[in-house]
Coordinates of N, CA and C in Angstrom, one line a residue:
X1 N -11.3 -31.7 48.1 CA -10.8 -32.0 46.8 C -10.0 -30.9 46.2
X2 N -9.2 -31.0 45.3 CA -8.1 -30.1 44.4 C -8.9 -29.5 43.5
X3 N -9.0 -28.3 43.6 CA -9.6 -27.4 42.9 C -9.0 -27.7 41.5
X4 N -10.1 -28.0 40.2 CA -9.7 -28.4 39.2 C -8.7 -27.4 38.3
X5 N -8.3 -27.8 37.3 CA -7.8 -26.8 35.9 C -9.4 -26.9 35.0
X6 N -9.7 -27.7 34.8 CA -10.7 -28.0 34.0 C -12.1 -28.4 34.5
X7 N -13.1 -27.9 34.2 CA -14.6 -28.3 34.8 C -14.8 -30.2 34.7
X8 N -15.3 -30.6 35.5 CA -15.5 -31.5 36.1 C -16.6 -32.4 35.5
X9 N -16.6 -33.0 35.1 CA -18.2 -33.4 33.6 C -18.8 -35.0 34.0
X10 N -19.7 -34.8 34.1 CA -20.6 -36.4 33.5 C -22.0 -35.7 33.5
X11 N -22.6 -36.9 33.1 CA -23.6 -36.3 32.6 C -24.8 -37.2 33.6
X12 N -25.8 -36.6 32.9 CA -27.3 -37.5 34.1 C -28.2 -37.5 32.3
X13 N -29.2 -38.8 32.7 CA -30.3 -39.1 32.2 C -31.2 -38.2 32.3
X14 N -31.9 -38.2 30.8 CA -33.5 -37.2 31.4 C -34.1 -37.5 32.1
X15 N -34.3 -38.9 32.6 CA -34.8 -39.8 33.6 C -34.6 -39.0 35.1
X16 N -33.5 -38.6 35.5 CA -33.1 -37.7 36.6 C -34.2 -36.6 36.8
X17 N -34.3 -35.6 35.5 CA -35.6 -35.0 35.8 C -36.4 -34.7 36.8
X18 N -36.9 -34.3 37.5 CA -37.3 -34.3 38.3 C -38.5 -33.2 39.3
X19 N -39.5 -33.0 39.6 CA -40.7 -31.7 40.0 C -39.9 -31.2 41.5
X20 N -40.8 -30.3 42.0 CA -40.6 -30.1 43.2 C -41.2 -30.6 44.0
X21 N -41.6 -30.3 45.3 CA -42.5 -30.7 45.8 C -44.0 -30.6 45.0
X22 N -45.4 -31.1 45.2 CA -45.4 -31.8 45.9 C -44.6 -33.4 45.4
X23 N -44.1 -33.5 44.2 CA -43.7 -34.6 43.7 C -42.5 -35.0 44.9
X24 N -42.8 -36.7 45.3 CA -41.8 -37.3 46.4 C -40.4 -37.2 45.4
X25 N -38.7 -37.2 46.3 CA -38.1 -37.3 45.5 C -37.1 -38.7 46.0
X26 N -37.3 -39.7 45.4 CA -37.2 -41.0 45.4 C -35.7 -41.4 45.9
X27 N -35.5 -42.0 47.1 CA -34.2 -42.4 47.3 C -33.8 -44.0 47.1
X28 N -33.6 -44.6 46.2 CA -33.5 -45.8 45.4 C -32.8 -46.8 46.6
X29 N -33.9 -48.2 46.4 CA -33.1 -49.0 47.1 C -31.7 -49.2 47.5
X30 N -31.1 -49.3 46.0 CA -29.4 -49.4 46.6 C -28.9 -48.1 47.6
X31 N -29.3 -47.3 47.3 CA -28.8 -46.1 47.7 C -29.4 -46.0 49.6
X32 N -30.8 -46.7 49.9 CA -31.0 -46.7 51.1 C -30.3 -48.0 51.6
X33 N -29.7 -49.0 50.9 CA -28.8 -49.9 51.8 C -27.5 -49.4 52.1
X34 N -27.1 -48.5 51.3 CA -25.6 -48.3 51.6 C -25.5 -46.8 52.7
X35 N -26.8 -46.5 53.2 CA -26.9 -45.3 53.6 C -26.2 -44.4 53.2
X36 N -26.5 -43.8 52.0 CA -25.0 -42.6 51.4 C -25.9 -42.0 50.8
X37 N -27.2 -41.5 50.5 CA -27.9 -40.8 49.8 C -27.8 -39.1 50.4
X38 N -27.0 -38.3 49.3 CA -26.6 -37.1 49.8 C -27.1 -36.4 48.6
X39 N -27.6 -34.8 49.3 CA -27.9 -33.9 48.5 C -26.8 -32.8 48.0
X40 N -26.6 -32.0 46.9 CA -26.1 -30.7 46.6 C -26.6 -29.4 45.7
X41 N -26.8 -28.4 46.8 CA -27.5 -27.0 46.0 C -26.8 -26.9 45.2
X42 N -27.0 -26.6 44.3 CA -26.5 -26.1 42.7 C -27.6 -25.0 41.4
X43 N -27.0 -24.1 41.1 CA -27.1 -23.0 40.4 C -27.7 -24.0 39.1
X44 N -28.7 -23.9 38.5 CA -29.1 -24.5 36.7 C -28.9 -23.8 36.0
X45 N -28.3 -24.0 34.7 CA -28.3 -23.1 33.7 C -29.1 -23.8 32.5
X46 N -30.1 -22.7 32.0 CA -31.0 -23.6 30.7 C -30.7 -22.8 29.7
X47 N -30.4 -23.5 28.9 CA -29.6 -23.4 27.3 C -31.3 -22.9 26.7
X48 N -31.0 -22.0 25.9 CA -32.3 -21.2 25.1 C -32.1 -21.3 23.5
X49 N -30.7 -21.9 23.2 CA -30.2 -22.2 21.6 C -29.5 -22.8 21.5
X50 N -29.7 -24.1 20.5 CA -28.3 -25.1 20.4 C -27.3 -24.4 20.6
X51 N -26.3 -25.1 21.1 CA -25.0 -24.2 21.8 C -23.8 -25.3 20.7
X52 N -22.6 -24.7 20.1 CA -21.7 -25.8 19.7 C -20.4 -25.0 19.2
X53 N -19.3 -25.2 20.0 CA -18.4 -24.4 20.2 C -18.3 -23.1 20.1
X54 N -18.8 -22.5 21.3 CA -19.1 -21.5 21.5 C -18.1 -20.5 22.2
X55 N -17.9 -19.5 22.0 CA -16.7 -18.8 22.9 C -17.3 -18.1 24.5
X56 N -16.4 -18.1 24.6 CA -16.8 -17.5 26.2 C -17.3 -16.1 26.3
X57 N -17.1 -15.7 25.3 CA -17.4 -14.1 24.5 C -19.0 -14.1 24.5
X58 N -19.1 -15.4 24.2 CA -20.8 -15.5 23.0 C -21.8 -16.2 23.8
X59 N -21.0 -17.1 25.0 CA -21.9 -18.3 25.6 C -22.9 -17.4 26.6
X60 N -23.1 -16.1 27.0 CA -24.8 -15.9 27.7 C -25.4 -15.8 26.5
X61 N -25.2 -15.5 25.1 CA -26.3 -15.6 24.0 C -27.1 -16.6 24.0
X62 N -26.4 -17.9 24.7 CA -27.0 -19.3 24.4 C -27.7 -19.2 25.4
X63 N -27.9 -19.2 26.7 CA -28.3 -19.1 28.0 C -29.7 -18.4 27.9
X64 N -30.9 -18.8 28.4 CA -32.1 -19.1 28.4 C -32.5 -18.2 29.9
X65 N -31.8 -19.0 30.7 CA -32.3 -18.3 32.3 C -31.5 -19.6 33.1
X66 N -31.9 -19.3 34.2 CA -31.6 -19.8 35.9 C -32.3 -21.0 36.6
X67 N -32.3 -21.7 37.5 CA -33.2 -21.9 38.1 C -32.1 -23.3 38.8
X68 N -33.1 -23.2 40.3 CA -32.0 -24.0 41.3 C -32.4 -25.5 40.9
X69 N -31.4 -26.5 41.4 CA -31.6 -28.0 41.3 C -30.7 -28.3 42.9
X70 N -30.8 -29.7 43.1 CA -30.4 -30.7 43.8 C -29.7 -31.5 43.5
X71 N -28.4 -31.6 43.0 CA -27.5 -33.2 42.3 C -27.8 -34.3 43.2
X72 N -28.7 -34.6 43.7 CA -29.1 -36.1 45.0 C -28.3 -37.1 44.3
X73 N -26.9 -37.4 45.0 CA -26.0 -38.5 44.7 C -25.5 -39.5 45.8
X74 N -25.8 -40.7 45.1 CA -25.4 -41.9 45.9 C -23.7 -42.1 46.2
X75 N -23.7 -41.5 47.9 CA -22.0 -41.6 47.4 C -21.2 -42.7 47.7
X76 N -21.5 -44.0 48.6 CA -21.6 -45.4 48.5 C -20.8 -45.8 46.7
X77 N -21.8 -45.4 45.7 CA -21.3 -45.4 44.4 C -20.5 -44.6 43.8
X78 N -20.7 -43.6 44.2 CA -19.4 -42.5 43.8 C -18.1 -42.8 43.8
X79 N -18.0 -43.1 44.9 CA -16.3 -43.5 45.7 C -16.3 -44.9 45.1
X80 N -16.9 -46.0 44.7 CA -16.5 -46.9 44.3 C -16.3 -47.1 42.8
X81 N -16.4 -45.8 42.2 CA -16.1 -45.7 40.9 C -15.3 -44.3 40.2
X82 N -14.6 -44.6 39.3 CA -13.9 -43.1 38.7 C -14.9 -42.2 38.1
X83 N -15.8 -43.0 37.4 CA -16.8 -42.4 36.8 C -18.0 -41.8 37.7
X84 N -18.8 -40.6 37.4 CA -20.0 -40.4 38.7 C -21.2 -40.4 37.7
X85 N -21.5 -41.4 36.6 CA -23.4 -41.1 36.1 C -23.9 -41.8 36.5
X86 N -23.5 -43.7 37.2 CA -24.1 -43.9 37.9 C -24.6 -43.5 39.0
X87 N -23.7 -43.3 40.1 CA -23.9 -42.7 41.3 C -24.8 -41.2 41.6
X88 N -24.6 -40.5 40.5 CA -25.8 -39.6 40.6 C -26.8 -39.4 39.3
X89 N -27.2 -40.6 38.5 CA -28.2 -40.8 37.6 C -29.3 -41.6 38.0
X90 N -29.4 -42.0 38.9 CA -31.1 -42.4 39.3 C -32.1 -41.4 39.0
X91 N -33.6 -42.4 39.1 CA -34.1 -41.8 38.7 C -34.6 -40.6 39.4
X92 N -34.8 -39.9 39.1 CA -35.4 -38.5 39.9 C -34.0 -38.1 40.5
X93 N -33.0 -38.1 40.6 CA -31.8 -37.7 40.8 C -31.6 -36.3 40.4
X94 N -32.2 -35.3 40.2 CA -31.8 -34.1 39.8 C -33.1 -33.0 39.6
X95 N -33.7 -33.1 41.4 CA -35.2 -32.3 40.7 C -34.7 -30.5 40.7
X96 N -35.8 -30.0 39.9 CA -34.9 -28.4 39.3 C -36.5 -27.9 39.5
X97 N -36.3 -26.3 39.6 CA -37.1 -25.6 40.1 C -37.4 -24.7 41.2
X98 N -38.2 -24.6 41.4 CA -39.5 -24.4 40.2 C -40.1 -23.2 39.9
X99 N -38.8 -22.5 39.4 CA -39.4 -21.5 38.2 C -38.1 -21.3 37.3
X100 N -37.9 -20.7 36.2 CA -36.9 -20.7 35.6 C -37.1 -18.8 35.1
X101 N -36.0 -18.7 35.5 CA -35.7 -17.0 35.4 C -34.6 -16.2 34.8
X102 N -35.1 -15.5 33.8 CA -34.4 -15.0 32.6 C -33.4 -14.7 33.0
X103 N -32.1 -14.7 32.0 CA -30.9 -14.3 32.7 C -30.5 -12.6 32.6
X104 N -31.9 -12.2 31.9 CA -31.9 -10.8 32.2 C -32.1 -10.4 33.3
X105 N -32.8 -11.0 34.2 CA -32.9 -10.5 35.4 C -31.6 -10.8 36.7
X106 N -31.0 -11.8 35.7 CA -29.6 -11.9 36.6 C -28.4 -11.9 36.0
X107 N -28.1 -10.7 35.9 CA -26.8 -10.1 34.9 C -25.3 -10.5 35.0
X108 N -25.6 -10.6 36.4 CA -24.3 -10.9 37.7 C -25.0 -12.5 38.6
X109 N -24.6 -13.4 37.9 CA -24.6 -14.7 38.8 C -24.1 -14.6 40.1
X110 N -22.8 -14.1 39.8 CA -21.8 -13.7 41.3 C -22.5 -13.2 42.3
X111 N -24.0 -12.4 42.2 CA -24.4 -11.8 43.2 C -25.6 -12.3 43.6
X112 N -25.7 -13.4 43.5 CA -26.9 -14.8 44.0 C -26.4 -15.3 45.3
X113 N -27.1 -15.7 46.1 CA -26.5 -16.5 47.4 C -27.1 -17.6 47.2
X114 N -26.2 -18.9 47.4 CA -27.1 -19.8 47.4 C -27.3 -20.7 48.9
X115 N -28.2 -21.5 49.2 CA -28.3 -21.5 50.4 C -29.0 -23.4 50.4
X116 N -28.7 -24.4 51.5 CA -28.9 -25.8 51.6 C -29.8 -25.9 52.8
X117 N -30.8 -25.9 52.8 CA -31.4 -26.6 54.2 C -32.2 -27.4 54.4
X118 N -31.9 -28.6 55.5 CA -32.4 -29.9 55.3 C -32.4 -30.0 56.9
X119 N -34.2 -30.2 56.5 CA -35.3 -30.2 57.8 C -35.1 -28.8 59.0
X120 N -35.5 -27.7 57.6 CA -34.8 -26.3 58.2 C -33.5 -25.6 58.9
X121 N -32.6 -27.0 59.2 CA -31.3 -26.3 59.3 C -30.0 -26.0 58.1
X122 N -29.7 -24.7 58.1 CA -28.6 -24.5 57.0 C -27.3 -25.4 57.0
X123 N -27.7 -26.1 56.0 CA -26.0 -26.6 56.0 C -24.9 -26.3 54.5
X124 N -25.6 -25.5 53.6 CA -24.6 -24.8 53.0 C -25.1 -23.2 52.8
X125 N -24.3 -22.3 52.6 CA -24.3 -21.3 52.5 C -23.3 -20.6 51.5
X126 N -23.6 -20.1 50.6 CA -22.1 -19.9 50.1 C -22.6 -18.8 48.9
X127 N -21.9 -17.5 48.7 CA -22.2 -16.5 47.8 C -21.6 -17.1 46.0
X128 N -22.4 -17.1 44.7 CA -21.6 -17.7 43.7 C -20.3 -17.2 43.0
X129 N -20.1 -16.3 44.2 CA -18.3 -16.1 43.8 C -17.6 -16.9 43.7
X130 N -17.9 -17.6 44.1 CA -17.4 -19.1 44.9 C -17.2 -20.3 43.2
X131 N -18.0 -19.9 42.7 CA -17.7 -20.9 41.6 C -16.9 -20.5 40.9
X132 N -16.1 -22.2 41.3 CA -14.5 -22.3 40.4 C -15.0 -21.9 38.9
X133 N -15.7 -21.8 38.2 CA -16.3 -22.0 36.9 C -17.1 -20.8 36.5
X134 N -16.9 -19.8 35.6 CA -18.1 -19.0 35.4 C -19.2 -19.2 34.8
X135 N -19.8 -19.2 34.7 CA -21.5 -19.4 33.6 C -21.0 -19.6 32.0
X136 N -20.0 -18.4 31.6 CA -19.4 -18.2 30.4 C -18.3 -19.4 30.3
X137 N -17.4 -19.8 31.6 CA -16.6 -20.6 31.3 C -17.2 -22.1 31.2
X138 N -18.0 -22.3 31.5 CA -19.0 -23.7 31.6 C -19.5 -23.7 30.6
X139 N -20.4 -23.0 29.6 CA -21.4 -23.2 28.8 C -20.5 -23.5 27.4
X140 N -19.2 -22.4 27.2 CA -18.2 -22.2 26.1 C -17.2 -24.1 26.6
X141 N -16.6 -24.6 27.7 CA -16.3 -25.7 27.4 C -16.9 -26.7 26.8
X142 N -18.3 -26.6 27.8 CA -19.1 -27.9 27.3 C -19.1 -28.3 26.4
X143 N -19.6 -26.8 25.2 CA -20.1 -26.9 23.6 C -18.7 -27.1 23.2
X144 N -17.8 -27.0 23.3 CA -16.4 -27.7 22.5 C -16.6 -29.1 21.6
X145 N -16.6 -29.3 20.2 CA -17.2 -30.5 19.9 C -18.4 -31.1 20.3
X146 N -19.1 -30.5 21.0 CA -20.4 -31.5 21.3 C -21.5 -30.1 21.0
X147 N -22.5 -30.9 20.1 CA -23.8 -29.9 19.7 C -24.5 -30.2 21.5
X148 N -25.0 -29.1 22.1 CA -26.1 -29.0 23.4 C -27.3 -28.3 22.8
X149 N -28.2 -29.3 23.3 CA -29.3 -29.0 22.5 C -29.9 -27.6 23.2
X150 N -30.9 -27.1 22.5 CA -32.1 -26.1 22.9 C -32.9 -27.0 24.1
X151 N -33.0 -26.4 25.8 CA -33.4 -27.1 26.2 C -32.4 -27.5 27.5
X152 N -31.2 -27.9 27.1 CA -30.2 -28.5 28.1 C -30.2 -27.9 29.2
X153 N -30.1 -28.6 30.4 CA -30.2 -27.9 31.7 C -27.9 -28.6 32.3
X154 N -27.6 -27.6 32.8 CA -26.2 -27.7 33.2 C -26.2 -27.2 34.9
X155 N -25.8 -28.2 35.2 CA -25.8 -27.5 36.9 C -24.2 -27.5 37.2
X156 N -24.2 -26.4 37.8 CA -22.7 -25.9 38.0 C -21.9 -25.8 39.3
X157 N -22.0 -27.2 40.1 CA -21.1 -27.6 41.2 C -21.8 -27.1 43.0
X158 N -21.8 -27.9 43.3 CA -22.2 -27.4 45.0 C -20.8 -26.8 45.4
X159 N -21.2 -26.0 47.0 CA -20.2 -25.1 47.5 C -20.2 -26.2 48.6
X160 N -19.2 -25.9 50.0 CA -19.2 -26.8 51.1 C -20.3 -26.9 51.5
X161 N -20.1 -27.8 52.4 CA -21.4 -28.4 53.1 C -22.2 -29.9 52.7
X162 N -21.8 -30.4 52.0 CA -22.7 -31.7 51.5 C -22.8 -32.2 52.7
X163 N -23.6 -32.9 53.0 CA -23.9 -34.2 53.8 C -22.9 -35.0 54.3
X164 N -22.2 -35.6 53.6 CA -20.8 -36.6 53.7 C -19.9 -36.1 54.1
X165 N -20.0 -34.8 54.3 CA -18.4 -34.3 55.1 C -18.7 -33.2 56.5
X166 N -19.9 -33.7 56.9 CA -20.4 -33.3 57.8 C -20.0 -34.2 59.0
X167 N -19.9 -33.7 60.5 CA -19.5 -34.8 61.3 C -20.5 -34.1 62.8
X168 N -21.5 -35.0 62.9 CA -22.2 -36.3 62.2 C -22.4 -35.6 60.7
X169 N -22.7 -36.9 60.1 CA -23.1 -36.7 58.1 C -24.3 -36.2 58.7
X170 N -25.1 -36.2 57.5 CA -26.6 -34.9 57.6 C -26.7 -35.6 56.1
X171 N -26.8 -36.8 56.3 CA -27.6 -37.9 54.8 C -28.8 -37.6 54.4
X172 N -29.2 -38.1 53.3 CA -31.0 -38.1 53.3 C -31.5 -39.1 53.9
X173 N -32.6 -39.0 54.3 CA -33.5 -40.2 54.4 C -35.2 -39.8 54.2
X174 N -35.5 -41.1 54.7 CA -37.2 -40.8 54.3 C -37.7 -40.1 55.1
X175 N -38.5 -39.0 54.6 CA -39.3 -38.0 55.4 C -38.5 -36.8 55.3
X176 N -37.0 -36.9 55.2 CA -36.5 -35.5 55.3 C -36.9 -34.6 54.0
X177 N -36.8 -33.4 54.8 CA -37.5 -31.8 53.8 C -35.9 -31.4 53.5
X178 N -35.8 -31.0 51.8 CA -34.4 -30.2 51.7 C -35.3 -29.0 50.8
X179 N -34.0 -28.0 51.1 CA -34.9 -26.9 50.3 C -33.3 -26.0 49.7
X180 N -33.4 -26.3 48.6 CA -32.1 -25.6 47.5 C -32.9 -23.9 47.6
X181 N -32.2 -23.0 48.2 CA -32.9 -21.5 48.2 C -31.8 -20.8 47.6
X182 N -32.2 -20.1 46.2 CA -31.0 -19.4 45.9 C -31.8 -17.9 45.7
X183 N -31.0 -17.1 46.7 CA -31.7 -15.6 46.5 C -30.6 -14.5 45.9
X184 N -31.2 -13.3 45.1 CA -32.5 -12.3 44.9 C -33.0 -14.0 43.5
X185 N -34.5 -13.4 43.9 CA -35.2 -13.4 42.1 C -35.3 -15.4 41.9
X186 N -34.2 -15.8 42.5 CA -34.7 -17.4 41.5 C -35.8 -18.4 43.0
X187 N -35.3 -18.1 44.1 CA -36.6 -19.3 44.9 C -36.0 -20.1 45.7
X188 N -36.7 -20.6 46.1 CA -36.8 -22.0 46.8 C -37.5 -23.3 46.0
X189 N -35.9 -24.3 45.8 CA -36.6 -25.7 45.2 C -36.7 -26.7 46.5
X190 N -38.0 -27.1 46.6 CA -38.1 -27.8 48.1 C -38.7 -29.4 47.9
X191 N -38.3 -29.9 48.1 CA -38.2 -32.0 48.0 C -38.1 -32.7 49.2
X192 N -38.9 -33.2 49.7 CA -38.9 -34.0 50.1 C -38.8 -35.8 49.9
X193 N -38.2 -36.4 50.5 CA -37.2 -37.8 50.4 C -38.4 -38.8 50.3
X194 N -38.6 -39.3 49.9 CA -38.9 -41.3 49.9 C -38.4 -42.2 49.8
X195 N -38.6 -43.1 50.7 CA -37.7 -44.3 50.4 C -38.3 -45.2 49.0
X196 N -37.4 -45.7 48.2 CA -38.3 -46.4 47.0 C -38.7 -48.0 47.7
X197 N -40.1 -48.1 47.7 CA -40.9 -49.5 47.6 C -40.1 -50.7 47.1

């Protein structure tokens, strides 16, 4: 894809929400007929004060701490629409965790590695230099006209590697283990897949 001018936005349900293990993390019927259920490591940012037009100057004031997520998106629906809140708003579509770590202890985002592995093999790897977007430049767009509450969690883009542009793909299915590892200091968020009943 074309590296943007501007951050890239939709949004997800609280419903998305989501535990780590041992909570299953649900791959919804539609999503197991079209076989397209794909995972992405992503960086979380949790807002610690309503945020609302904030400058880029001011926006770690707002910023709470860290903590890794999974965007789990149906991309069967993705591609068949401009818009992406369907395609990655299911439910449990965004589990985060599981711990949330002050951004005192991470001064420098840039020097986190974040890392994808699904059923112990790496398939992304990538240092957060890498984000088109800084912490400051994300948190100061967002709040542009829009109040973000105390609370808001923002996840800020996967690096290569998804599943879908893998050859063979490396999709989810049932039974598979993924584990979002972002090192020093924030963890391993680890999920495992179920097919939905």
């Amino acid at each position: 894809m074309t590296i943007p001018e501007i951050p890239t936005v939709f949004l997800k349900p609280s419903t998305c929400l989501a535990d780590p293990y041992p909570s299953p993390t649900i791959i919804p019927k539609h999503t197991i007929a079209s076989d397209s259920a794909d995972y992405e490591s992503e960086l979380a940012i949790v807002l610690g004060r309503e945020a609302k037009n904030v400058s880029e100057a001011d926006a770690l004031d707002y910023v709470l701490g860290y903590t890794a997520s999974n965007d789990i998106s149906s991309r069967a629906s993705q591609f068949a629409q401009t818009q992406w809140c369907y395609s990655k708003g299911f439910d449990g579509a965004c589990p985060i965790g599981p711990v949330l770590v002050s951004k005192r202890l991470v001064p420098d985002v840039g020097k986190l590695r974040l890392r994808g592995l699904k059923n112990g093999k790496v398939v992304q790897d990538s240092g957060l230099t890498d984000l088109i977007f800084s912490v400051e430049q994300i948190v100061s767009f967002l709040s542009q006209g829009t109040t973000l509450p105390k609370g808001t969690v923002i996840i800020t883009g996967t690096p290569a590697g998804v599943g879908f542009a893998h050859k063979p793909q490396e999709l989810l299915h049932d039974g598979d283990e993924f584990v979002v590892e972002i090192q020093p200091h924030i963890g391993s968020l680890y999920n495992v897949m179920q097919n939905e009943k």
